[in-house]
PDB file of C-alpha atoms in Angstrom:
ATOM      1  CA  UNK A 510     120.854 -12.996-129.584  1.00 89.00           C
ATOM      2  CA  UNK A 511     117.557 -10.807-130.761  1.00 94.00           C
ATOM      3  CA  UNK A 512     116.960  -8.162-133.723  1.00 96.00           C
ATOM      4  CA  UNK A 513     115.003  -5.464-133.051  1.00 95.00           C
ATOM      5  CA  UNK A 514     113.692  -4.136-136.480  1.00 96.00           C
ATOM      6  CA  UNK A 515     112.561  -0.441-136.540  1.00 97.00           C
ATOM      7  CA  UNK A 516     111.113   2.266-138.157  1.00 98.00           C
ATOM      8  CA  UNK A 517     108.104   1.462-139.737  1.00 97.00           C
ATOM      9  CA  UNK A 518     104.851   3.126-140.321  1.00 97.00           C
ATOM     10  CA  UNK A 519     102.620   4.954-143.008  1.00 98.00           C
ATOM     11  CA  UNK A 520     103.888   7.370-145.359  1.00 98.00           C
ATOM     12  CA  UNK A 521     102.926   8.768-148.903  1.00 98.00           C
ATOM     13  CA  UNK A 522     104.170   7.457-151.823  1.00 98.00           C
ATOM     14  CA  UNK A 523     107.318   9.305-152.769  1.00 98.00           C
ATOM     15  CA  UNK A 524     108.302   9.589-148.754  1.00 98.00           C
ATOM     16  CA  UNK A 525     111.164   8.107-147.319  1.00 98.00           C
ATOM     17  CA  UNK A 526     111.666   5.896-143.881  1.00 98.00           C
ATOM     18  CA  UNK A 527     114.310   4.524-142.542  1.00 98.00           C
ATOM     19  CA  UNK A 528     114.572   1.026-140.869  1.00 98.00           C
ATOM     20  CA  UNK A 529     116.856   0.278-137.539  1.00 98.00           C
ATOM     21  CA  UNK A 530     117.798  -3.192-136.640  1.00 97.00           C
ATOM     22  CA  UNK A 531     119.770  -3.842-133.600  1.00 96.00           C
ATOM     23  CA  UNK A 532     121.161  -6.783-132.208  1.00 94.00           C
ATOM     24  CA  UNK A 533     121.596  -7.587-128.496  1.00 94.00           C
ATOM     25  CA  UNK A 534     123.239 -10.422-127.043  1.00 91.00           C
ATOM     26  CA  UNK A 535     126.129 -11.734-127.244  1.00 86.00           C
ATOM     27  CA  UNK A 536     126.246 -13.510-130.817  1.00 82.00           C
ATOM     28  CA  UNK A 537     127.321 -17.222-130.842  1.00 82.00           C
ATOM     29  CA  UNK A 538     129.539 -16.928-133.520  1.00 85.00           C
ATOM     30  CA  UNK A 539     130.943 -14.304-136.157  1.00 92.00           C
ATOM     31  CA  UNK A 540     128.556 -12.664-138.369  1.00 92.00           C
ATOM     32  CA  UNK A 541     128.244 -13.113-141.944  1.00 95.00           C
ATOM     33  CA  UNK A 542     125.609 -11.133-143.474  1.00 96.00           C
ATOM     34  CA  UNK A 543     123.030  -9.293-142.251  1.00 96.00           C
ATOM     35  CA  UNK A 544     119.937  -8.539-144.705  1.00 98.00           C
ATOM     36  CA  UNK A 545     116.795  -7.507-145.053  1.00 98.00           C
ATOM     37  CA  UNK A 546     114.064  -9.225-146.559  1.00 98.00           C
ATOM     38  CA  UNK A 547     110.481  -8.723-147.065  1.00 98.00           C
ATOM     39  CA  UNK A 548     107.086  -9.947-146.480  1.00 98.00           C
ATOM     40  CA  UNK A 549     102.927  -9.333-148.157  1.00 96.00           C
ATOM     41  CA  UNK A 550     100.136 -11.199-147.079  1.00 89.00           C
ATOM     42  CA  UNK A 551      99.984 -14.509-149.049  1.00 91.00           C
ATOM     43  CA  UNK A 552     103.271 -14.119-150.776  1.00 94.00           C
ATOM     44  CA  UNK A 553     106.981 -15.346-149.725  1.00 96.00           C
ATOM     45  CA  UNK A 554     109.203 -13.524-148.566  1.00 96.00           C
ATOM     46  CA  UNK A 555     111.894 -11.852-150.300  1.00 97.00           C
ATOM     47  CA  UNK A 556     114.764 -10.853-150.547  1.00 98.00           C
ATOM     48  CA  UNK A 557     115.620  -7.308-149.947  1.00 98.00           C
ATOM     49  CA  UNK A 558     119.127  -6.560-149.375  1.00 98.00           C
ATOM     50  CA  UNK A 559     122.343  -7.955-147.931  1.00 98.00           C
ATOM     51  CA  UNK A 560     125.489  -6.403-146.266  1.00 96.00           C
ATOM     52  CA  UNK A 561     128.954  -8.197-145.707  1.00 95.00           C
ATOM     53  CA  UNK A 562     128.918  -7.446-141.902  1.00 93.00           C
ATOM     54  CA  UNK A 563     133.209  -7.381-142.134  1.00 93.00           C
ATOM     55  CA  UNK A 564     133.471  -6.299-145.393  1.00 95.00           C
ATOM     56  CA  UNK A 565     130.703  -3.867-145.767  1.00 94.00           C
ATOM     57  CA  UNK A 566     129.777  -5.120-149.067  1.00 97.00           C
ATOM     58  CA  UNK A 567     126.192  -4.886-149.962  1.00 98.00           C
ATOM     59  CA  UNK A 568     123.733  -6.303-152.729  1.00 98.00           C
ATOM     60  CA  UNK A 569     120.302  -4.855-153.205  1.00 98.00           C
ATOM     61  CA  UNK A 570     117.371  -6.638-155.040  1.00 98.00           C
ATOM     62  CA  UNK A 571     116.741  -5.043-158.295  1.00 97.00           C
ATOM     63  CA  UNK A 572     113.332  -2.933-157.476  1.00 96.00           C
ATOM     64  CA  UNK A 573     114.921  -1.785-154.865  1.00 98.00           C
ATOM     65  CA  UNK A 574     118.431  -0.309-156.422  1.00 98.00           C
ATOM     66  CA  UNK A 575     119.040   3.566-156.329  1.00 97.00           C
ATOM     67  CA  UNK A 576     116.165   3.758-154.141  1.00 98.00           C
ATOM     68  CA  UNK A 577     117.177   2.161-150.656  1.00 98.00           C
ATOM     69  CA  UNK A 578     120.444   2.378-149.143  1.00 98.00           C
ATOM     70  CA  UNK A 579     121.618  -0.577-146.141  1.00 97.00           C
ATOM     71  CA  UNK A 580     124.838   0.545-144.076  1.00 96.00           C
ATOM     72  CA  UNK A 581     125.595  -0.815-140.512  1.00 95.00           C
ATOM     73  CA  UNK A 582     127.415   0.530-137.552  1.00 93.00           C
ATOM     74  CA  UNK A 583     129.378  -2.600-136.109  1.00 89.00           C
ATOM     75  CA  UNK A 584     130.301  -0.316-132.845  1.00 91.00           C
ATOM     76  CA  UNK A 585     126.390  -0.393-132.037  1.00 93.00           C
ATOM     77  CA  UNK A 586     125.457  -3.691-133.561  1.00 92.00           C
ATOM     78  CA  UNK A 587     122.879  -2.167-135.625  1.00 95.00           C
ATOM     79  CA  UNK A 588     122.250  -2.022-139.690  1.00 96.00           C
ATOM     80  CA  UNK A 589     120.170   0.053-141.693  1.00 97.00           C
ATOM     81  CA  UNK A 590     117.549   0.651-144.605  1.00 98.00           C
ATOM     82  CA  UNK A 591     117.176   4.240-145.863  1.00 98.00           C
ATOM     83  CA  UNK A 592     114.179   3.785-148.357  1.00 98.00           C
ATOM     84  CA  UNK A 593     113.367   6.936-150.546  1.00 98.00           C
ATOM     85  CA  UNK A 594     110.791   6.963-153.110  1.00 98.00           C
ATOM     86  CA  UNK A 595     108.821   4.834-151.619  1.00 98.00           C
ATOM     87  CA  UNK A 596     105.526   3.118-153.570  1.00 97.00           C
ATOM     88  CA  UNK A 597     102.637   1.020-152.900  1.00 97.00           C
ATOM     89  CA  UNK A 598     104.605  -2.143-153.751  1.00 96.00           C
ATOM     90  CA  UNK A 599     107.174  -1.665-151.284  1.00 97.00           C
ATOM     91  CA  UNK A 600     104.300  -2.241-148.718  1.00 97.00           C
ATOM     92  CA  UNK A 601     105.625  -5.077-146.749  1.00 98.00           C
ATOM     93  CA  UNK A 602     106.512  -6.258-143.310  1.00 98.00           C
ATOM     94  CA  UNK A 603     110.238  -5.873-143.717  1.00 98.00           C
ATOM     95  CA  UNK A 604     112.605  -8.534-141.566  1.00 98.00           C
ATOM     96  CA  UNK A 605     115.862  -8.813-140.428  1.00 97.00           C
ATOM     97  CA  UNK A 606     118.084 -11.391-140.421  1.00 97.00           C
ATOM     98  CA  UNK A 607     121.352 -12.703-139.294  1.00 96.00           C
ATOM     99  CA  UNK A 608     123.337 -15.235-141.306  1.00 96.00           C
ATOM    100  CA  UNK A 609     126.421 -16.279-139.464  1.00 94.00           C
ATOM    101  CA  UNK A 610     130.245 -17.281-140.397  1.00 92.00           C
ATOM    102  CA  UNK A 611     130.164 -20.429-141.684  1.00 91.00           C
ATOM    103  CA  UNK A 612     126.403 -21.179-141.847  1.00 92.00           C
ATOM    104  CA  UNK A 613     124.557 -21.311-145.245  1.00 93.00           C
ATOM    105  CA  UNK A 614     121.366 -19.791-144.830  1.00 95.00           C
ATOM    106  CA  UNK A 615     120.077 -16.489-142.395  1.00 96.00           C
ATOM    107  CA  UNK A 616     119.001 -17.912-139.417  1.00 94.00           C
ATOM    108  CA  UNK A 617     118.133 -15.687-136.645  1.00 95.00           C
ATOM    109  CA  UNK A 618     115.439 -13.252-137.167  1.00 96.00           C
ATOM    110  CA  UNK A 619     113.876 -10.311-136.296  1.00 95.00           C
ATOM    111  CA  UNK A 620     110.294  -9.490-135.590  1.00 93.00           C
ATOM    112  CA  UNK A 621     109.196  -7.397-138.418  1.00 94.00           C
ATOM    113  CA  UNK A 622     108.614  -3.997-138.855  1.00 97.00           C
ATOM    114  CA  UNK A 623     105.777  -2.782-140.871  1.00 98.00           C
ATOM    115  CA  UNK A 624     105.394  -0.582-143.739  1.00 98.00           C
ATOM    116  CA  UNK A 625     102.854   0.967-145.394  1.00 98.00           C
ATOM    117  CA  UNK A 626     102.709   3.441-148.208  1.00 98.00           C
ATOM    118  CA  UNK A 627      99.617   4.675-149.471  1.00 97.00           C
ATOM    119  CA  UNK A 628      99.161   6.233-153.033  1.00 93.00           C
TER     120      UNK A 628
END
């Protein structure tokens, strides 16, 4: 299985992107969660947001609430990240990730995607 994150380049502050991330493959075993997570030079990465893949349930990291919106389509194996209002601190290399059914922790990755926003 592979993620292919998406979307990323240089906007404004106040712009909008939106991240893809598509999985290919034939996945191992059922899928969890899928999230996003995020990544600056010299700092960990965090967390970014989370969606139930069955359940559709998702949980966004508190910077990030009213501003970006995750969804999935489970008939193309792909999940989303609309970000509006964008700012300088959401500058990041944003990840995807794959935690699956009865697994604690997000295991499979995707490459990165990166995005800038200049003020």
């Amino acid at each position: 299985v592979q993620l292919q994150a998406s979307g990323g380049g240089r906007v404004q502050a106040g712009g909008s992107l939106r991240l893809a991330c598509e999985i290919s493959g034939r996945p191992p075993r059922s899928i969890l969660f899928m999230a996003w997570f995020r990544q600056t030079p010299g700092k960990e990465r965090e967390f970014v947001s989370s969606i139930g893949w069955a359940t559709g349930n998702i949980f966004y990291e508190n910077s990030v609430k009213g501003r970006f919106t995750m969804s999935r389509d489970t008939a193309k194996n792909t999940m989303y990240l609309e970000m509006n209002s964008l700012n300088p601190e959401d500058t990041a290399v944003y990840y995807c990730a794959i935690r699956w059914t009865g697994r604690s922790s997000y295991e499979r990755w995707g490459q990165g995607t990166l995005v800038t926003v200049s003020s």
